[in-house]
C-alpha positions as a printed Julia matrix, in Angstrom:
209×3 Matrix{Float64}:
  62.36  121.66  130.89
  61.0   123.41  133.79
  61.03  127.59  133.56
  60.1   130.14  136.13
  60.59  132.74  132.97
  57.13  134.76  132.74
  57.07  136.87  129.32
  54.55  137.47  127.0
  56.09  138.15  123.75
  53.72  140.41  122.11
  53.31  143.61  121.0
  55.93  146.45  119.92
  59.39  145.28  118.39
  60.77  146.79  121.87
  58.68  144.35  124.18
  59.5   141.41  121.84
  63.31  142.59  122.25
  62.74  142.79  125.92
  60.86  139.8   126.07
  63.7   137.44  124.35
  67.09  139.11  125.66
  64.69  137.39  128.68
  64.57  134.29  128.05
  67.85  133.93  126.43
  69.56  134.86  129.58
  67.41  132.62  131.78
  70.48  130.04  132.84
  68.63  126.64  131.95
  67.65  127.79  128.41
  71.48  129.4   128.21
  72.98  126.2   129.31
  70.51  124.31  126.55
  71.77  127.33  123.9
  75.72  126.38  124.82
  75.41  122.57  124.5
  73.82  123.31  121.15
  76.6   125.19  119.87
  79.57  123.1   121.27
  77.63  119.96  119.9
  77.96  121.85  116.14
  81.13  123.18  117.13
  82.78  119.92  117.5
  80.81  118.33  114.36
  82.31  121.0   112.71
  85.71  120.86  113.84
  85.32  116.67  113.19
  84.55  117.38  109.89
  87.45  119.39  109.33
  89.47  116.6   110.92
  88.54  114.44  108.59
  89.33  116.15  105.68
  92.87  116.71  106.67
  92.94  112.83  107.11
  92.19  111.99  103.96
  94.6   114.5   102.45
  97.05  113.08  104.26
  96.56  109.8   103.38
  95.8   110.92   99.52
  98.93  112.31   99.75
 100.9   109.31  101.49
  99.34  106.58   99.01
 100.93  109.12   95.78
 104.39  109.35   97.26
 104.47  105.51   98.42
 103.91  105.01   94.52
 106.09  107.39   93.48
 108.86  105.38   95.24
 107.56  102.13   93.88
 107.69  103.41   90.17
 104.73  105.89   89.51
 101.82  102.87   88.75
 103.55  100.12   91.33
 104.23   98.01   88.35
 108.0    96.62   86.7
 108.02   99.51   84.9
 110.48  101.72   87.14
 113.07  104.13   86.96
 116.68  103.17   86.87
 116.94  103.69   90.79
 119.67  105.31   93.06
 123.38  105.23   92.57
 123.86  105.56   89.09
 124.98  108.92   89.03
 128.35  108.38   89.36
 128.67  107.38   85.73
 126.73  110.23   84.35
 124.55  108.7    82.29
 123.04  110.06   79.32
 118.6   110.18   78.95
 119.06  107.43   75.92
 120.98  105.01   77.96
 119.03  105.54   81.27
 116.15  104.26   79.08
 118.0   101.81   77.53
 119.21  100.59   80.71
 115.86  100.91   82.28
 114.42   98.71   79.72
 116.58   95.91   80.43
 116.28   96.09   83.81
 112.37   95.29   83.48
 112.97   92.73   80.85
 115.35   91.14   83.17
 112.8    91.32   86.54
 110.59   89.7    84.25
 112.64   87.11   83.46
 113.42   86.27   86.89
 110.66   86.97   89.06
 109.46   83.78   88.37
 112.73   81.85   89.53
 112.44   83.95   93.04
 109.25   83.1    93.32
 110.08   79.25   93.03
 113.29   79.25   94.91
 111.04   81.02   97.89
 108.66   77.94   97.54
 111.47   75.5    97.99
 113.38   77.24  100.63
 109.96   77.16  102.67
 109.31   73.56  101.68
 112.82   72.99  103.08
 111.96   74.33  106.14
 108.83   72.12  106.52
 110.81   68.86  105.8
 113.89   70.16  108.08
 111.21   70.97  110.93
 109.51   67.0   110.61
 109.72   64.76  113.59
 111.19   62.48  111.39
 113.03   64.71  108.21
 113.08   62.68  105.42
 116.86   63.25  104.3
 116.58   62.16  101.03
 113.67   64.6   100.25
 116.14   67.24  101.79
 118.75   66.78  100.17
 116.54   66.46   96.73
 115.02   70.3    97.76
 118.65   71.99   98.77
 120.05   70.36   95.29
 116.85   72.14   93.47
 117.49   75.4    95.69
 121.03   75.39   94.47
 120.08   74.86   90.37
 117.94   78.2    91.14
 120.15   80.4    92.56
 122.6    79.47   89.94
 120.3    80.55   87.47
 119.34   83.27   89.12
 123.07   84.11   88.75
 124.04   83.49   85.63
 120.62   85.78   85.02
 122.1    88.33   86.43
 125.89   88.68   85.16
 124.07   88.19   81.92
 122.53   91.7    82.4
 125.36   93.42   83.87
 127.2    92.54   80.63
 124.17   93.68   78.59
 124.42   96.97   80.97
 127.98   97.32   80.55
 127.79   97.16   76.63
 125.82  100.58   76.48
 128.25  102.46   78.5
 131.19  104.26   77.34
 134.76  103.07   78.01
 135.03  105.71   81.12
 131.26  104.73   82.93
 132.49  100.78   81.92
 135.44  100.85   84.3
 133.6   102.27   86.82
 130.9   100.05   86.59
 132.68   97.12   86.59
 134.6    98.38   89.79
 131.78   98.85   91.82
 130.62   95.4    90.6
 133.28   94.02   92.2
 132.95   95.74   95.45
 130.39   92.74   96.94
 127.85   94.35   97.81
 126.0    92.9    94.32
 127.43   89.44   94.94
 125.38   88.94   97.88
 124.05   85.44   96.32
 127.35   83.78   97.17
 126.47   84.43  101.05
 122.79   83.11  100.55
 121.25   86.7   101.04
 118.18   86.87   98.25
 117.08   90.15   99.31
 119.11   92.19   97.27
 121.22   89.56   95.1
 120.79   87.67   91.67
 120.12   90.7    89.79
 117.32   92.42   91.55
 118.99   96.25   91.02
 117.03   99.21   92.03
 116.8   101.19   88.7
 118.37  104.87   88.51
 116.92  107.6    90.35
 117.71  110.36   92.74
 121.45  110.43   93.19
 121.81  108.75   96.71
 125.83  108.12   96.23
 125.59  104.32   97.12
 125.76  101.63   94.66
 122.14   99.81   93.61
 121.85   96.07   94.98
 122.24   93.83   92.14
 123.94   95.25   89.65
């Protein structure tokens, strides 16, 4: 860097003073002295910005678990819309532990009747469908989803046998309102006995039960 600036720093702590107020005003060496800083300035504020980041996202991943049941495993709580029948602790846990036996019971039989609705698919999508392998994979789909059904009125009746004579009536009349019959209109996303577990009181009725 080229520098007209003509100081001898030396002798008394005035001169040195003198001598470097000098050369720190000198615009070239000021300009070098302001990149500097803005160069750590915006390290620093990076820094910072990554921090919050990964807070944030720290903070995201917990609450996306906390929705998904604490560990992201079966093991849930009994999920929204329960409230209505004012359940007591013992029978939220007693309902809560049939509700994982029964998703482990048929997570299995989703997973298969997702394999043959795809297969289906395949064979419907041929250039030449084979009709009798059709017809072979809808009669398979069918024997699922009945299965899956008779899965879940099975634990709606082991539900309903823990409730009182007052929660039972309502229970059964929400049943009855459709929404948890969804399997009779084809729709597996909430049907066969999925449920949502209780939770937060939301007002609307869980899918599947």
């Amino acid at each position: 860097m080229h520098t007209d600036v003509k100081c001898k720093c030396t002798g008394n702590g005035l001169k040195m003073n003198a001598c470097v107020g000098a050369i720190l005003s000198h615009p070239e060496i000021n300009k070098v002295l302001f990149n500097f800083l803005k160069l750590k300035a915006m390290k620093r504020v990076g820094n910072i910005l990554m921090v919050v980041l990964l807070l944030v996202s720290t903070t995201g991943m917990a609450q996306g678990q906390r929705f998904r049941g604490g560990d992201g495993n079966a093991k849930q709580t009994v999920g929204k819309g329960y409230c209505y029948l004012n359940l007591t602790p013992e029978q939220e846990q007693k309902i809560n532990d049939l509700r994982v036996k029964h998703l482990k019971g048929i997570t299995p039989l989703r997973n298969e009747l997702n394999e043959k609705q795809a297969h289906l698919r395949t064979l419907e999508s041929a250039d030449k469908p084979d009709m009798a392998a059709i017809n072979k994979t809808i009669d398979e789909i069918s024997s699922i989803k009945t299965k899956l059904m008779k899965a879940r009125v099975a634990h709606r009746a082991e539900v309903s046998q823990l409730l009182t004579d007052e929660q039972r009536v309502l229970f059964n009349a929400h049943g009855l309102k459709g929404k948890g019959m969804r399997g009779h209109r084809g729709n597996m996303r909430g049907g066969y006995g999925m449920g949502m577990g209780l939770g937060p009181c939301m007002g609307n009725k869980p899918r599947g039960f």
